[in-house]
Tab-separated table of C-alpha atoms in Angstrom:
chain	number	residue	atom	x	y	z
A	1	MET	CA	-187.760	33.454	-34.227
A	2	SER	CA	-186.221	36.697	-32.904
A	3	TYR	CA	-182.668	37.562	-32.464
A	4	ILE	CA	-183.210	37.541	-28.308
A	5	GLN	CA	-184.537	33.781	-28.784
A	6	GLN	CA	-181.821	32.851	-31.266
A	7	LYS	CA	-179.021	34.069	-28.654
A	8	GLN	CA	-180.828	32.426	-25.936
A	9	TRP	CA	-180.838	29.310	-28.076
A	10	ARG	CA	-177.300	29.318	-28.880
A	11	GLU	CA	-176.761	29.994	-25.227
A	12	ARG	CA	-178.013	27.045	-23.901
A	13	GLU	CA	-176.930	24.890	-26.692
A	14	LYS	CA	-173.272	25.972	-25.504
A	15	GLN	CA	-173.998	25.041	-22.110
A	16	GLU	CA	-175.439	21.710	-22.979
A	17	LYS	CA	-172.194	20.807	-25.178
A	18	LYS	CA	-169.919	21.994	-21.913
A	19	LEU	CA	-172.007	19.695	-19.766
A	20	LEU	CA	-171.796	16.838	-21.893
A	21	LYS	CA	-168.072	17.432	-21.963
A	22	GLU	CA	-167.697	17.768	-18.117
A	23	GLN	CA	-169.477	14.227	-18.066
A	24	ALA	CA	-167.472	12.764	-20.895
A	25	GLU	CA	-164.452	13.841	-18.909
A	26	ILE	CA	-166.025	12.340	-15.521
A	27	ILE	CA	-166.722	9.021	-17.244
A	28	SER	CA	-163.023	8.833	-18.766
A	29	GLU	CA	-161.438	9.448	-15.264
A	30	ILE	CA	-164.006	6.596	-14.213
A	31	ALA	CA	-162.852	4.519	-16.603
A	32	GLY	CA	-159.221	5.258	-16.028
A	33	VAL	CA	-159.241	4.387	-12.247
A	34	ILE	CA	-161.026	1.294	-12.903
A	35	PHE	CA	-158.806	0.347	-15.707
A	36	LYS	CA	-155.720	1.241	-13.461
A	37	GLY	CA	-157.236	-0.562	-10.604
A	38	PHE	CA	-157.796	-3.649	-12.979
A	39	CYS	CA	-153.841	-3.411	-13.627
A	40	MET	CA	-153.012	-3.304	-10.208
A	41	VAL	CA	-155.004	-6.128	-8.953
A	42	GLY	CA	-153.455	-8.149	-12.382
A	43	PHE	CA	-149.963	-7.125	-11.287
A	44	LEU	CA	-150.354	-7.883	-7.651
A	45	THR	CA	-151.805	-11.203	-8.450
A	46	THR	CA	-148.938	-11.901	-11.098
A	47	ALA	CA	-146.378	-10.845	-8.280
A	48	ALA	CA	-147.951	-12.769	-5.685
A	49	ILE	CA	-147.890	-16.373	-8.341
A	50	LEU	CA	-144.453	-15.742	-9.097
A	51	GLY	CA	-143.599	-14.787	-5.696
A	52	TYR	CA	-145.380	-18.151	-4.428
A	53	TYR	CA	-143.514	-20.192	-7.309
A	54	TYR	CA	-140.065	-18.393	-6.434
A	55	ASN	CA	-140.387	-19.291	-2.646
A	56	ASN	CA	-141.503	-22.872	-3.622
A	57	MET	CA	-138.129	-23.086	-6.035
A	58	VAL	CA	-135.852	-21.713	-3.169
A	59	ASN	CA	-137.269	-23.913	-0.562
A	60	ALA	CA	-136.874	-27.095	-2.929
A	61	ARG	CA	-133.433	-25.807	-3.845
A	62	ASN	CA	-132.675	-25.324	0.083
A	63	THR	CA	-134.324	-28.521	1.236
A	64	LYS	CA	-132.018	-30.224	-1.901
A	65	PHE	CA	-128.934	-28.796	-0.219
A	66	PHE	CA	-129.302	-28.705	3.490
A	67	SER	CA	-131.059	-32.053	4.075
A	68	LEU	CA	-128.025	-34.457	4.019
A	69	PRO	CA	-125.910	-35.248	7.233
A	70	ASP	CA	-123.446	-32.382	7.914
A	71	SER	CA	-121.132	-33.608	10.862
A	72	CYS	CA	-117.434	-34.523	10.785
A	73	GLY	CA	-117.327	-35.988	14.208
A	74	THR	CA	-114.132	-36.323	14.453
A	75	PHE	CA	-113.135	-32.986	16.633
A	76	GLU	CA	-114.820	-31.463	19.587
A	77	LYS	CA	-116.377	-28.125	19.471
A	78	ARG	CA	-113.482	-26.351	21.510
A	79	ALA	CA	-111.243	-27.561	18.690
A	80	ASN	CA	-113.386	-26.331	15.899
A	81	ARG	CA	-113.420	-22.781	17.639
A	82	THR	CA	-109.300	-22.674	17.678
A	83	MET	CA	-109.117	-23.860	14.138
A	84	TYR	CA	-111.781	-21.146	12.996
A	85	ALA	CA	-110.131	-18.613	15.208
A	86	PHE	CA	-106.845	-19.497	13.518
A	87	SER	CA	-107.908	-19.404	9.758
A	88	LEU	CA	-109.962	-16.214	10.465
A	89	SER	CA	-106.671	-14.670	11.664
A	90	ALA	CA	-104.812	-15.905	8.656
A	91	LEU	CA	-107.436	-14.543	6.541
A	92	GLU	CA	-107.305	-10.878	8.268
A	93	ASN	CA	-103.314	-10.668	8.191
A	94	LEU	CA	-102.881	-11.679	4.291
A	95	PRO	CA	-101.373	-9.063	2.212
A	96	GLU	CA	-103.170	-6.349	0.250
A	97	MET	CA	-104.877	-8.056	-2.700
A	98	VAL	CA	-103.452	-6.625	-5.880
A	99	TYR	CA	-105.627	-7.549	-9.078
A	100	PRO	CA	-103.996	-8.730	-11.843
A	101	SER	CA	-104.248	-6.808	-15.441
A	102	ILE	CA	-107.099	-7.814	-17.860
A	103	LEU	CA	-105.714	-9.407	-20.775
A	104	ARG	CA	-108.024	-8.826	-23.790
A	105	THR	CA	-106.715	-11.716	-26.186
A	106	THR	CA	-104.700	-14.652	-24.901
A	107	LEU	CA	-101.108	-15.236	-25.697
A	108	PRO	CA	-100.677	-17.238	-28.830
A	109	THR	CA	-98.429	-19.545	-27.150
A	110	ILE	CA	-100.493	-20.741	-24.581
A	111	ASP	CA	-102.710	-23.773	-25.329
A	112	PHE	CA	-105.241	-24.019	-22.694
A	113	ASN	CA	-106.088	-27.508	-23.647
A	114	ARG	CA	-102.649	-28.941	-23.015
A	115	PRO	CA	-101.870	-29.759	-19.112
A	116	MET	CA	-98.698	-28.038	-19.251
A	117	SER	CA	-100.978	-24.641	-19.228
A	118	TRP	CA	-101.909	-25.530	-16.069
A	119	ILE	CA	-98.787	-24.753	-14.237
A	120	GLY	CA	-97.761	-21.632	-16.421
A	121	GLY	CA	-98.776	-17.823	-16.644
A	122	GLY	CA	-99.852	-17.685	-13.240
A	123	ASN	CA	-101.836	-14.609	-11.566
A	124	VAL	CA	-103.154	-13.169	-14.811
A	125	ILE	CA	-106.675	-13.027	-16.011
A	126	TYR	CA	-107.450	-13.907	-19.607
A	127	LYS	CA	-110.343	-12.763	-21.777
A	128	VAL	CA	-110.512	-15.502	-24.692
A	129	ASP	CA	-111.963	-14.091	-27.710
A	130	ASN	CA	-113.941	-11.550	-25.969
A	131	ASP	CA	-116.151	-14.710	-24.803
A	132	TRP	CA	-114.883	-16.375	-21.921
A	133	TRP	CA	-112.297	-16.182	-19.268
A	134	VAL	CA	-109.040	-17.820	-17.747
A	135	ILE	CA	-108.479	-17.086	-14.386
A	136	ALA	CA	-105.113	-18.230	-12.929
A	137	VAL	CA	-104.063	-17.931	-9.770
A	138	ASP	CA	-100.644	-19.028	-8.006
A	139	SER	CA	-100.845	-19.868	-4.258
A	140	ASP	CA	-97.698	-20.600	-2.101
A	141	MET	CA	-98.508	-24.227	-0.360
A	142	SER	CA	-94.502	-24.005	1.527
A	143	GLY	CA	-94.123	-27.521	3.187
A	144	ILE	CA	-97.164	-29.186	1.777
A	145	SER	CA	-96.806	-32.360	-0.490
A	146	GLY	CA	-99.721	-34.015	-2.350
A	147	GLN	CA	-100.056	-36.293	0.078
A	148	HIS	CA	-100.918	-33.709	2.956
A	149	LEU	CA	-103.600	-31.945	0.053
A	150	ARG	CA	-104.805	-35.167	-0.736
A	151	LYS	CA	-105.477	-36.184	2.974
A	152	TRP	CA	-107.583	-32.603	3.510
A	153	PHE	CA	-109.849	-33.266	0.664
A	154	ASP	CA	-110.337	-36.843	1.864
A	155	SER	CA	-111.505	-35.532	5.409
A	156	ALA	CA	-112.780	-31.924	4.999
A	157	ASN	CA	-116.319	-33.520	4.816
A	158	CYS	CA	-118.352	-31.078	6.789
A	159	THR	CA	-119.392	-27.398	6.997
A	160	ASP	CA	-117.058	-26.977	10.264
A	161	MET	CA	-113.941	-27.886	8.085
A	162	TYR	CA	-114.930	-26.182	5.031
A	163	GLN	CA	-115.203	-22.948	6.888
A	164	TRP	CA	-111.724	-23.266	8.028
A	165	TRP	CA	-110.743	-23.056	4.389
A	166	HIS	CA	-112.310	-19.618	3.951
A	167	PRO	CA	-114.000	-18.243	7.285
A	168	LEU	CA	-115.969	-15.496	5.701
A	169	ASP	CA	-116.737	-16.614	2.439
A	170	HIS	CA	-117.446	-20.521	2.738
A	171	LYS	CA	-121.274	-20.868	4.211
A	172	TYR	CA	-121.894	-24.696	3.944
A	173	GLY	CA	-119.797	-27.913	2.221
A	174	ILE	CA	-120.252	-31.677	2.314
A	175	TRP	CA	-119.096	-34.280	0.125
A	176	LEU	CA	-122.063	-36.696	-1.699
A	177	LYS	CA	-121.416	-40.085	-2.499
A	178	ARG	CA	-119.188	-41.085	-5.562
A	179	ASP	CA	-120.702	-41.408	-8.872
A	180	SER	CA	-120.630	-45.255	-9.160
A	181	ASP	CA	-120.482	-44.882	-13.111
A	182	ALA	CA	-117.322	-42.652	-12.840
A	183	LYS	CA	-114.353	-43.483	-14.779
A	184	GLU	CA	-111.450	-45.572	-12.708
A	185	LEU	CA	-108.593	-43.480	-12.410
A	186	GLY	CA	-105.373	-43.298	-14.601
A	187	GLY	CA	-102.470	-45.122	-13.313
A	188	HIS	CA	-100.687	-41.948	-12.907
A	189	GLY	CA	-102.054	-41.457	-9.439
A	190	LEU	CA	-102.015	-37.969	-9.528
A	191	VAL	CA	-105.612	-37.273	-9.605
A	192	ALA	CA	-108.218	-37.109	-6.723
A	193	ARG	CA	-111.445	-37.041	-5.616
A	194	ALA	CA	-112.559	-38.118	-9.360
A	195	GLY	CA	-116.312	-39.122	-9.256
A	196	TYR	CA	-117.061	-37.181	-6.127
A	197	THR	CA	-119.459	-34.105	-5.647
A	198	HIS	CA	-118.915	-31.127	-3.393
A	199	ARG	CA	-121.958	-29.321	-2.410
A	200	VAL	CA	-120.965	-25.822	-1.138
A	201	VAL	CA	-122.577	-22.669	-0.654
A	202	GLU	CA	-120.251	-19.590	-0.941
A	203	THR	CA	-120.384	-15.779	-0.941
A	204	ILE	CA	-118.208	-14.877	-3.865
A	205	GLY	CA	-118.326	-10.860	-4.642
A	206	GLY	CA	-120.980	-10.771	-1.737
A	207	SER	CA	-123.590	-12.757	-3.479
A	208	ALA	CA	-124.546	-16.659	-2.417
A	209	SER	CA	-123.707	-19.216	-4.899
A	210	PHE	CA	-125.344	-22.513	-4.606
A	211	LEU	CA	-122.636	-24.922	-6.102
A	212	ASP	CA	-122.110	-28.737	-6.950
A	213	ILE	CA	-118.353	-28.989	-7.742
A	214	GLN	CA	-118.299	-32.358	-9.727
A	215	PHE	CA	-114.877	-33.877	-9.734
A	216	ARG	CA	-113.619	-35.900	-12.598
A	217	ASP	CA	-110.295	-37.390	-14.187
A	218	PRO	CA	-108.594	-34.863	-16.989
A	219	CYS	CA	-106.005	-36.759	-17.399
A	220	GLN	CA	-108.634	-39.527	-19.153
A	221	GLU	CA	-108.611	-37.342	-22.080
A	222	ARG	CA	-104.909	-36.008	-21.788
A	223	ASP	CA	-101.528	-37.597	-21.083
A	224	CYS	CA	-100.403	-36.008	-17.616
A	225	HIS	CA	-97.220	-37.634	-17.540
A	226	GLU	CA	-95.219	-34.279	-18.682
A	227	LEU	CA	-96.682	-32.717	-15.361
A	228	GLN	CA	-95.358	-35.522	-13.093
A	229	GLU	CA	-91.669	-34.949	-14.875
A	230	GLU	CA	-92.224	-31.261	-13.551
A	231	GLY	CA	-92.707	-32.077	-9.930
A	232	VAL	CA	-96.645	-32.194	-10.011
A	233	GLU	CA	-97.855	-34.436	-7.171
A	234	LEU	CA	-101.670	-33.589	-7.196
A	235	ILE	CA	-104.424	-32.606	-9.782
A	236	LEU	CA	-107.777	-31.817	-8.552
A	237	SER	CA	-110.193	-30.806	-11.495
A	238	ALA	CA	-113.951	-30.264	-11.375
A	239	ASP	CA	-117.241	-29.065	-13.599
A	240	ILE	CA	-118.674	-26.211	-11.780
A	241	THR	CA	-122.345	-26.532	-11.640
A	242	SER	CA	-124.647	-23.493	-10.282
A	243	HIS	CA	-128.445	-24.104	-8.862
A	244	GLU	CA	-129.963	-21.308	-10.562
A	245	ILE	CA	-133.406	-20.201	-9.565
A	246	GLY	CA	-135.956	-21.297	-12.499
A	247	PHE	CA	-133.390	-23.004	-14.395
A	248	GLY	CA	-132.020	-25.847	-12.538
A	249	LEU	CA	-128.460	-26.820	-12.586
A	250	VAL	CA	-126.292	-24.816	-15.203
A	251	LYS	CA	-122.607	-25.632	-16.210
A	252	VAL	CA	-120.724	-22.457	-15.846
A	253	GLY	CA	-117.100	-23.551	-16.008
A	254	THR	CA	-114.324	-25.917	-14.911
A	255	PHE	CA	-111.211	-25.680	-12.730
A	256	VAL	CA	-107.772	-27.366	-12.519
A	257	HIS	CA	-105.652	-27.199	-9.137
A	258	THR	CA	-102.342	-28.612	-9.667
A	259	LEU	CA	-100.056	-28.917	-6.893
A	260	ARG	CA	-95.996	-28.838	-8.042
A	261	VAL	CA	-93.183	-29.081	-5.710
A	262	ALA	CA	-90.250	-28.043	-7.351
A	263	HIS	CA	-86.831	-26.268	-6.546
A	264	GLY	CA	-87.403	-26.569	-2.767
A	265	ARG	CA	-91.009	-25.024	-2.589
A	266	SER	CA	-94.503	-26.097	-3.118
A	267	THR	CA	-96.828	-24.239	-5.316
A	268	LEU	CA	-101.001	-24.559	-6.095
A	269	HIS	CA	-101.544	-23.768	-9.626
A	270	SER	CA	-105.068	-23.180	-10.208
A	271	ARG	CA	-106.940	-22.286	-13.175
A	272	PHE	CA	-110.541	-21.640	-13.665
A	273	PHE	CA	-112.268	-21.762	-17.364
A	274	ILE	CA	-115.386	-19.606	-16.925
A	275	GLY	CA	-117.604	-19.264	-19.564
A	276	ARG	CA	-116.318	-21.476	-22.011
A	277	GLU	CA	-119.081	-24.283	-21.715
A	278	ILE	CA	-122.432	-22.355	-20.305
A	279	GLN	CA	-125.287	-25.120	-20.427
A	280	CYS	CA	-128.170	-26.178	-18.708
A	281	MET	CA	-127.913	-29.699	-17.079
A	282	GLY	CA	-131.305	-29.857	-15.505
A	283	ASP	CA	-133.807	-32.864	-15.955
A	284	MET	CA	-136.826	-30.477	-17.143
A	285	SER	CA	-136.732	-29.888	-20.858
A	286	TRP	CA	-139.057	-26.708	-20.207
A	287	ARG	CA	-136.447	-24.943	-17.824
A	288	CYS	CA	-133.326	-25.648	-20.048
A	289	THR	CA	-135.674	-23.793	-22.618
A	290	LEU	CA	-136.411	-21.170	-20.343
A	291	PHE	CA	-132.497	-20.845	-19.909
A	292	GLU	CA	-131.791	-20.521	-23.664
A	293	ILE	CA	-134.187	-17.765	-23.874
A	294	PHE	CA	-132.536	-15.788	-21.099
A	295	SER	CA	-128.870	-17.404	-21.835
A	296	PRO	CA	-127.860	-13.763	-23.270
A	297	ILE	CA	-128.759	-12.263	-19.552
A	298	THR	CA	-127.540	-15.014	-17.690
A	299	LYS	CA	-124.066	-15.338	-19.590
A	300	LYS	CA	-123.654	-11.302	-19.217
A	301	LEU	CA	-123.933	-11.623	-15.388
A	302	ILE	CA	-121.482	-15.050	-15.398
A	303	LEU	CA	-118.863	-13.356	-17.427
A	304	SER	CA	-118.954	-10.099	-15.651
A	305	GLU	CA	-115.479	-8.578	-15.256
A	306	LYS	CA	-116.639	-7.871	-11.689
A	307	LYS	CA	-117.441	-11.542	-10.980
A	308	VAL	CA	-114.398	-12.882	-12.548
A	309	LYS	CA	-112.093	-10.504	-10.469
A	310	ALA	CA	-114.314	-11.591	-7.367
A	311	ILE	CA	-113.406	-15.405	-8.384
A	312	TYR	CA	-109.683	-14.512	-8.534
A	313	LYS	CA	-109.638	-12.606	-5.376
A	314	HIS	CA	-111.891	-15.616	-3.519
A	315	CYS	CA	-109.246	-18.408	-4.844
A	316	LYS	CA	-106.045	-16.314	-3.622
A	317	GLU	CA	-107.440	-16.013	-0.193
A	318	GLU	CA	-108.903	-19.218	0.528
A	319	MET	CA	-105.953	-21.138	-1.273
A	320	THR	CA	-103.367	-19.045	1.039
A	321	VAL	CA	-105.250	-19.810	4.169
A	322	LEU	CA	-105.540	-23.278	3.238
A	323	GLY	CA	-101.971	-24.072	3.025
A	324	LYS	CA	-101.569	-22.247	6.743
A	325	VAL	CA	-104.576	-24.734	8.113
A	326	ILE	CA	-102.841	-27.655	6.462
A	327	GLN	CA	-99.625	-26.887	8.140
A	328	ARG	CA	-101.213	-26.648	11.333
A	329	LEU	CA	-103.026	-29.955	11.116
A	330	TYR	CA	-100.281	-32.251	9.689
């Protein structure tokens, strides 16, 4: 083979390799486009399925929440508008909120299991063992007795009256029937609404919370007579359970509201225990299993400092407004 023929052969071989390379690149690009297309179809399909089930769960929760009768039937629309305007004015004219300092550890002298701790150490947020929160809020209830507060909770059984309590954050609220299995009240007579559930929708910190507030008698487990000696006239205590999409009912904390009348003034001592007991309360085991898997993320959201401050602010506002509303009503 002559030199010229060898050169031509090498040139042709070079061109063939270049052509094969270009063809391979084209095939690779086509395969990439097809793969991306399959991925996109899979992603959209998965998103559509998840969206479908999410919407179904939202609709199921909303149906459960809003299907019950919601009417007080004890006042005219004009009276409702008047009271709503009054409570809104009271809310707008509250003094500027000042957040308490965040304590990283609780004071060693405070035992939050003792009833006396429910009326001490007010207007502070404690972080206990860097794991859960105690929110302590004291609200002025001048001129209000335990009978007044009990009458309010016994009669405020519809959304209209619930919104008087906090006209901006309260969106929906009705009382469910009393649990027939609830224990009888203790002889002290301090506890109100034990055995009842208050189903509410509130916006705390800007996000909506769908809650079942399950009232109980904390004095079944503790001796509350020492509170009576301190001027306490009423105790409201409940488990806070949240309807979480995908998980069902989740217990996120408890609270105790204690009305104390002493030294010529009435004070409502509110104590929230958030995150001490976070547990799935649903009736479907797979949901509780799912909750356990995602519990680190869920707990982080529930126990965030931002959320805790929002609860403090909400409680301070709603209880101050409630005091003014009860004074006007009773």
